[in-house]
PDB file of C-alpha atoms in Angstrom:
ATOM      1  CA  MET A   1      22.110 -40.035  -2.343  1.00 47.00           C
ATOM      2  CA  SER A   2      21.193 -37.335  -4.775  1.00 44.00           C
ATOM      3  CA  VAL A   3      21.403 -33.672  -4.041  1.00 37.00           C
ATOM      4  CA  LEU A   4      17.757 -32.860  -3.645  1.00 39.00           C
ATOM      5  CA  GLU A   5      15.887 -29.569  -3.332  1.00 38.00           C
ATOM      6  CA  SER A   6      17.468 -27.610  -0.456  1.00 38.00           C
ATOM      7  CA  ARG A   7      15.489 -25.690   2.133  1.00 38.00           C
ATOM      8  CA  ARG A   8      17.450 -23.832   4.783  1.00 36.00           C
ATOM      9  CA  VAL A   9      16.412 -24.505   8.377  1.00 35.00           C
ATOM     10  CA  ARG A  10      15.236 -21.421  10.239  1.00 32.00           C
ATOM     11  CA  ALA A  11      17.590 -20.516  13.065  1.00 34.00           C
ATOM     12  CA  SER A  12      14.877 -20.441  15.696  1.00 34.00           C
ATOM     13  CA  LEU A  13      13.714 -23.954  14.860  1.00 32.00           C
ATOM     14  CA  LEU A  14      17.246 -25.323  14.644  1.00 34.00           C
ATOM     15  CA  GLY A  15      18.139 -23.979  18.070  1.00 35.00           C
ATOM     16  CA  ALA A  16      15.102 -25.610  19.643  1.00 34.00           C
ATOM     17  CA  LEU A  17      15.769 -28.903  17.913  1.00 35.00           C
ATOM     18  CA  LEU A  18      19.435 -29.055  18.821  1.00 34.00           C
ATOM     19  CA  SER A  19      18.428 -28.685  22.446  1.00 37.00           C
ATOM     20  CA  VAL A  20      16.834 -32.133  22.288  1.00 36.00           C
ATOM     21  CA  GLY A  21      19.403 -33.612  19.898  1.00 38.00           C
ATOM     22  CA  SER A  22      17.065 -33.757  16.939  1.00 36.00           C
ATOM     23  CA  PHE A  23      15.389 -31.810  14.132  1.00 35.00           C
ATOM     24  CA  CYS A  24      11.808 -31.111  13.093  1.00 34.00           C
ATOM     25  CA  ARG A  25      10.038 -30.853   9.768  1.00 35.00           C
ATOM     26  CA  ILE A  26      11.384 -27.938   7.706  1.00 34.00           C
ATOM     27  CA  GLY A  27       8.885 -27.858   4.880  1.00 38.00           C
ATOM     28  CA  ASP A  28       6.471 -29.786   2.738  1.00 39.00           C
ATOM     29  CA  THR A  29       7.322 -31.777  -0.361  1.00 40.00           C
ATOM     30  CA  GLN A  30       5.134 -32.742  -3.265  1.00 43.00           C
ATOM     31  CA  ALA A  31       2.308 -34.984  -2.137  1.00 42.00           C
ATOM     32  CA  ALA A  32       2.655 -38.656  -2.963  1.00 44.00           C
ATOM     33  CA  PRO A  33       0.362 -40.044  -5.651  1.00 48.00           C
ATOM     34  CA  PRO A  34      -2.380 -42.548  -4.770  1.00 44.00           C
ATOM     35  CA  GLN A  35      -0.941 -45.751  -3.325  1.00 49.00           C
ATOM     36  CA  PRO A  36      -2.222 -48.931  -1.669  1.00 47.00           C
ATOM     37  CA  MET A  37      -3.622 -48.539   1.826  1.00 50.00           C
ATOM     38  CA  ARG A  38      -0.882 -47.324   4.136  1.00 61.00           C
ATOM     39  CA  ASP A  39       0.048 -49.003   7.400  1.00 58.00           C
ATOM     40  CA  ASP A  40      -1.997 -47.096  10.000  1.00 57.00           C
ATOM     41  CA  SER A  41      -1.255 -49.200  13.065  1.00 57.00           C
ATOM     42  CA  ALA A  42      -0.186 -47.648  16.353  1.00 57.00           C
ATOM     43  CA  SER A  43       3.351 -48.888  15.655  1.00 82.00           C
ATOM     44  CA  ALA A  44       3.651 -46.832  12.437  1.00 89.00           C
ATOM     45  CA  GLN A  45       6.137 -44.465  14.062  1.00 91.00           C
ATOM     46  CA  HIS A  46       8.537 -47.401  14.459  1.00 92.00           C
ATOM     47  CA  GLN A  47       8.489 -48.512  10.821  1.00 95.00           C
ATOM     48  CA  PHE A  48      12.104 -47.427  10.292  1.00 96.00           C
ATOM     49  CA  ASP A  49      13.310 -49.242  13.417  1.00 96.00           C
ATOM     50  CA  PHE A  50      14.401 -52.230  11.320  1.00 96.00           C
ATOM     51  CA  LEU A  51      17.413 -50.120  10.319  1.00 97.00           C
ATOM     52  CA  ILE A  52      18.646 -49.429  13.858  1.00 97.00           C
ATOM     53  CA  GLY A  53      22.237 -50.635  14.113  1.00 97.00           C
ATOM     54  CA  ASP A  54      25.310 -50.646  11.867  1.00 98.00           C
ATOM     55  CA  TRP A  55      25.506 -51.625   8.208  1.00 98.00           C
ATOM     56  CA  LYS A  56      27.863 -52.196   5.303  1.00 98.00           C
ATOM     57  CA  ILE A  57      26.490 -50.934   1.983  1.00 98.00           C
ATOM     58  CA  THR A  58      27.173 -51.857  -1.624  1.00 98.00           C
ATOM     59  CA  ASN A  59      26.225 -48.900  -3.813  1.00 98.00           C
ATOM     60  CA  HIS A  60      25.283 -49.333  -7.480  1.00 98.00           C
ATOM     61  CA  ARG A  61      25.018 -45.850  -9.028  1.00 96.00           C
ATOM     62  CA  LEU A  62      24.295 -44.804 -12.598  1.00 95.00           C
ATOM     63  CA  LYS A  63      27.222 -42.719 -13.852  1.00 92.00           C
ATOM     64  CA  ALA A  64      25.051 -40.242 -15.798  1.00 89.00           C
ATOM     65  CA  ARG A  65      21.446 -39.610 -14.837  1.00 86.00           C
ATOM     66  CA  LEU A  66      18.708 -38.917 -17.394  1.00 89.00           C
ATOM     67  CA  ALA A  67      21.207 -39.440 -20.211  1.00 87.00           C
ATOM     68  CA  HIS A  68      20.244 -42.954 -21.371  1.00 85.00           C
ATOM     69  CA  SER A  69      23.405 -44.198 -19.683  1.00 84.00           C
ATOM     70  CA  SER A  70      24.060 -47.882 -19.034  1.00 89.00           C
ATOM     71  CA  GLU A  71      27.362 -47.366 -17.215  1.00 93.00           C
ATOM     72  CA  TRP A  72      27.239 -48.052 -13.479  1.00 96.00           C
ATOM     73  CA  ILE A  73      29.672 -47.259 -10.684  1.00 97.00           C
ATOM     74  CA  ASP A  74      29.944 -49.541  -7.659  1.00 98.00           C
ATOM     75  CA  PHE A  75      31.394 -48.445  -4.332  1.00 98.00           C
ATOM     76  CA  GLU A  76      31.252 -49.302  -0.641  1.00 98.00           C
ATOM     77  CA  ALA A  77      29.918 -47.282   2.286  1.00 98.00           C
ATOM     78  CA  THR A  78      28.995 -47.726   5.923  1.00 98.00           C
ATOM     79  CA  ASP A  79      25.866 -46.548   7.679  1.00 98.00           C
ATOM     80  CA  SER A  80      24.416 -46.513  11.165  1.00 98.00           C
ATOM     81  CA  PHE A  81      20.958 -45.695  12.507  1.00 98.00           C
ATOM     82  CA  HIS A  82      19.577 -44.944  15.942  1.00 96.00           C
ATOM     83  CA  ALA A  83      16.162 -44.065  17.289  1.00 96.00           C
ATOM     84  CA  LEU A  84      15.317 -40.454  18.042  1.00 96.00           C
ATOM     85  CA  PRO A  85      13.631 -39.702  21.375  1.00 93.00           C
ATOM     86  CA  GLY A  86       9.880 -39.667  21.842  1.00 90.00           C
ATOM     87  CA  GLY A  87       9.083 -41.724  18.763  1.00 89.00           C
ATOM     88  CA  LEU A  88      10.231 -38.918  16.425  1.00 94.00           C
ATOM     89  CA  GLY A  89      11.834 -41.395  14.022  1.00 96.00           C
ATOM     90  CA  THR A  90      15.423 -42.337  13.234  1.00 97.00           C
ATOM     91  CA  GLU A  91      18.730 -40.650  12.460  1.00 98.00           C
ATOM     92  CA  GLU A  92      21.147 -42.015   9.836  1.00 98.00           C
ATOM     93  CA  ASN A  93      24.929 -41.512   9.670  1.00 98.00           C
ATOM     94  CA  PHE A  94      26.298 -42.342   6.204  1.00 98.00           C
ATOM     95  CA  ARG A  95      30.029 -42.474   5.373  1.00 98.00           C
ATOM     96  CA  THR A  96      32.020 -43.322   2.257  1.00 97.00           C
ATOM     97  CA  GLU A  97      35.452 -42.659   0.751  1.00 96.00           C
ATOM     98  CA  HIS A  98      34.026 -42.795  -2.781  1.00 95.00           C
ATOM     99  CA  TRP A  99      33.960 -39.033  -2.282  1.00 95.00           C
ATOM    100  CA  PRO A 100      36.921 -38.464   0.077  1.00 95.00           C
ATOM    101  CA  GLN A 101      35.873 -37.976   3.700  1.00 94.00           C
ATOM    102  CA  TYR A 102      32.189 -37.843   2.750  1.00 96.00           C
ATOM    103  CA  ASN A 103      29.849 -37.775   5.760  1.00 97.00           C
ATOM    104  CA  ALA A 104      26.097 -37.265   5.845  1.00 97.00           C
ATOM    105  CA  ILE A 105      23.174 -37.271   8.249  1.00 97.00           C
ATOM    106  CA  GLY A 106      19.714 -38.443   7.249  1.00 97.00           C
ATOM    107  CA  LEU A 107      16.543 -37.961   9.270  1.00 98.00           C
ATOM    108  CA  HIS A 108      13.343 -40.011   9.020  1.00 98.00           C
ATOM    109  CA  LEU A 109      10.711 -38.061  10.953  1.00 98.00           C
ATOM    110  CA  PHE A 110       7.190 -39.338  11.563  1.00 96.00           C
ATOM    111  CA  ASP A 111       4.110 -37.097  11.640  1.00 95.00           C
ATOM    112  CA  PRO A 112       1.494 -39.021  13.687  1.00 92.00           C
ATOM    113  CA  SER A 113      -1.352 -36.725  12.649  1.00 92.00           C
ATOM    114  CA  GLU A 114      -0.842 -37.598   8.973  1.00 90.00           C
ATOM    115  CA  LYS A 115       0.674 -41.072   9.532  1.00 90.00           C
ATOM    116  CA  LYS A 116       3.343 -39.912   7.109  1.00 95.00           C
ATOM    117  CA  TRP A 117       7.137 -39.822   7.017  1.00 98.00           C
ATOM    118  CA  PHE A 118       9.336 -36.863   6.084  1.00 98.00           C
ATOM    119  CA  LEU A 119      12.894 -37.568   4.937  1.00 98.00           C
ATOM    120  CA  TYR A 120      15.768 -35.059   5.217  1.00 97.00           C
ATOM    121  CA  TRP A 121      19.479 -35.042   4.346  1.00 96.00           C
ATOM    122  CA  ALA A 122      22.603 -32.980   5.082  1.00 96.00           C
ATOM    123  CA  ASP A 123      26.182 -33.698   4.022  1.00 95.00           C
ATOM    124  CA  ASN A 124      29.632 -32.111   3.911  1.00 94.00           C
ATOM    125  CA  LYS A 125      29.923 -32.170   0.107  1.00 91.00           C
ATOM    126  CA  ASN A 126      26.723 -30.599  -1.215  1.00 85.00           C
ATOM    127  CA  SER A 127      25.607 -27.312   0.378  1.00 82.00           C
ATOM    128  CA  PRO A 128      27.145 -27.859   3.843  1.00 85.00           C
ATOM    129  CA  GLY A 129      25.011 -26.308   6.548  1.00 86.00           C
ATOM    130  CA  VAL A 130      21.766 -26.907   4.665  1.00 91.00           C
ATOM    131  CA  MET A 131      19.174 -29.505   5.642  1.00 92.00           C
ATOM    132  CA  GLN A 132      17.696 -30.761   2.381  1.00 90.00           C
ATOM    133  CA  THR A 133      14.116 -31.993   2.107  1.00 89.00           C
ATOM    134  CA  LEU A 134      14.283 -35.343   0.350  1.00 90.00           C
ATOM    135  CA  ALA A 135      10.783 -36.773   0.149  1.00 97.00           C
ATOM    136  CA  THR A 136       7.588 -37.653   1.982  1.00 98.00           C
ATOM    137  CA  GLY A 137       5.480 -40.796   2.003  1.00 98.00           C
ATOM    138  CA  PHE A 138       4.519 -43.851   4.005  1.00 95.00           C
ATOM    139  CA  PHE A 139       4.855 -47.603   4.345  1.00 96.00           C
ATOM    140  CA  SER A 140       2.485 -50.091   2.752  1.00 93.00           C
ATOM    141  CA  ASP A 141       2.885 -53.832   3.309  1.00 90.00           C
ATOM    142  CA  GLY A 142       6.328 -53.241   4.805  1.00 88.00           C
ATOM    143  CA  VAL A 143       7.708 -51.186   1.911  1.00 96.00           C
ATOM    144  CA  GLY A 144       8.297 -47.457   2.321  1.00 97.00           C
ATOM    145  CA  THR A 145       7.706 -45.334  -0.798  1.00 98.00           C
ATOM    146  CA  PHE A 146       8.514 -41.628  -0.740  1.00 98.00           C
ATOM    147  CA  TYR A 147       8.273 -38.849  -3.324  1.00 98.00           C
ATOM    148  CA  GLY A 148       9.931 -35.459  -3.699  1.00 97.00           C
ATOM    149  CA  THR A 149      11.150 -33.050  -6.347  1.00 95.00           C
ATOM    150  CA  ASP A 150      14.579 -32.048  -7.618  1.00 92.00           C
ATOM    151  CA  THR A 151      16.288 -30.313 -10.520  1.00 90.00           C
ATOM    152  CA  VAL A 152      18.940 -32.160 -12.520  1.00 88.00           C
ATOM    153  CA  ASP A 153      20.993 -30.081 -14.969  1.00 87.00           C
ATOM    154  CA  GLY A 154      18.213 -27.518 -14.999  1.00 88.00           C
ATOM    155  CA  GLN A 155      15.486 -30.090 -15.630  1.00 91.00           C
ATOM    156  CA  PRO A 156      12.767 -30.592 -12.981  1.00 95.00           C
ATOM    157  CA  VAL A 157      12.313 -34.201 -11.913  1.00 96.00           C
ATOM    158  CA  ILE A 158      10.126 -36.197  -9.569  1.00 97.00           C
ATOM    159  CA  VAL A 159      12.146 -38.349  -7.206  1.00 97.00           C
ATOM    160  CA  ARG A 160      11.002 -41.700  -5.829  1.00 98.00           C
ATOM    161  CA  ILE A 161      12.790 -43.316  -2.889  1.00 98.00           C
ATOM    162  CA  ILE A 162      12.009 -46.857  -1.737  1.00 98.00           C
ATOM    163  CA  TRP A 163      13.099 -48.459   1.525  1.00 98.00           C
ATOM    164  CA  LYS A 164      12.583 -52.201   1.940  1.00 97.00           C
ATOM    165  CA  ARG A 165      13.401 -54.605   4.765  1.00 96.00           C
ATOM    166  CA  ILE A 166      14.471 -57.922   3.244  1.00 96.00           C
ATOM    167  CA  ASP A 167      15.158 -59.741   6.515  1.00 96.00           C
ATOM    168  CA  ALA A 168      16.748 -58.981   9.885  1.00 95.00           C
ATOM    169  CA  ASP A 169      20.213 -58.565   8.367  1.00 97.00           C
ATOM    170  CA  HIS A 170      19.496 -57.235   4.879  1.00 98.00           C
ATOM    171  CA  ALA A 171      17.748 -54.142   3.507  1.00 98.00           C
ATOM    172  CA  ARG A 172      17.561 -52.252   0.232  1.00 98.00           C
ATOM    173  CA  TRP A 173      17.268 -48.613  -0.800  1.00 98.00           C
ATOM    174  CA  GLU A 174      16.404 -47.423  -4.320  1.00 98.00           C
ATOM    175  CA  GLN A 175      16.219 -44.031  -5.983  1.00 97.00           C
ATOM    176  CA  ALA A 176      14.502 -43.282  -9.313  1.00 97.00           C
ATOM    177  CA  PHE A 177      13.729 -40.143 -11.329  1.00 97.00           C
ATOM    178  CA  SER A 178      10.771 -39.343 -13.575  1.00 97.00           C
ATOM    179  CA  ILE A 179      10.603 -36.483 -16.082  1.00 95.00           C
ATOM    180  CA  ASP A 180       7.171 -37.386 -17.494  1.00 95.00           C
ATOM    181  CA  ASP A 181       4.938 -37.037 -14.430  1.00 95.00           C
ATOM    182  CA  ARG A 182       5.492 -40.625 -13.188  1.00 95.00           C
ATOM    183  CA  LYS A 183       4.692 -42.322 -16.504  1.00 95.00           C
ATOM    184  CA  SER A 184       8.172 -43.835 -16.518  1.00 95.00           C
ATOM    185  CA  TRP A 185      11.063 -44.059 -14.077  1.00 97.00           C
ATOM    186  CA  GLU A 186      14.841 -44.237 -14.365  1.00 96.00           C
ATOM    187  CA  THR A 187      16.351 -46.099 -11.411  1.00 96.00           C
ATOM    188  CA  ASN A 188      19.734 -44.445 -10.939  1.00 96.00           C
ATOM    189  CA  TRP A 189      20.979 -45.616  -7.539  1.00 97.00           C
ATOM    190  CA  THR A 190      20.519 -48.703  -5.385  1.00 98.00           C
ATOM    191  CA  MET A 191      22.027 -49.595  -2.032  1.00 98.00           C
ATOM    192  CA  ASP A 192      22.177 -53.116  -0.649  1.00 98.00           C
ATOM    193  CA  PHE A 193      22.577 -53.180   3.137  1.00 98.00           C
ATOM    194  CA  VAL A 194      24.178 -55.989   5.155  1.00 98.00           C
ATOM    195  CA  ARG A 195      24.008 -55.675   8.936  1.00 98.00           C
ATOM    196  CA  THR A 196      27.269 -55.608  10.890  1.00 97.00           C
ATOM    197  CA  SER A 197      25.756 -55.038  14.357  1.00 90.00           C
ATOM    198  CA  SER A 198      22.322 -54.637  15.911  1.00 81.00           C
ATOM    199  CA  THR A 199      23.284 -51.688  18.109  1.00 73.00           C
ATOM    200  CA  VAL A 200      24.938 -48.378  17.348  1.00 59.00           C
ATOM    201  CA  ASN A 201      28.340 -47.951  19.006  1.00 49.00           C
TER     202      ASN A 201
END
């Protein structure tokens, strides 16, 4: 996943969150543009539950972003997800040797007042100790679309992340960048998930 705009977690919040084994929202991201009607059912806070369990991932990543590149790099990874307490959302544990001993934690946290998701990321390669704000958005017709901002080689970009459940044992993640205010998008990373177990060990 890309290194997105970092926002350091305040110590007081982090201490409170660690006491319950979770994290809370650390900041706002750019609001998502108009989209089809979101899923507002009472089960909205469980929309990421389809990922709970263990997965094998095939990554397809553009070698150079925003450089008109057509060269892709493929590599394998593993991932696991479990539910956070109290309907907070899910936690992700991503691992790959594409970058030696790379480990990361992702959080999908649901805000019931806004019926909106907030996505966060921390890893041991890019700014260790910092919880990065990835994107915010919601699900519509079973597809989660999330937007945030980043800077790539000094150039500000809008980031779009899509999560999609294909079936019980397959899912897909996509990342794209826009430098022209969403008029066009460069998809620069996809992940194809194949389930290896339905429960986290």
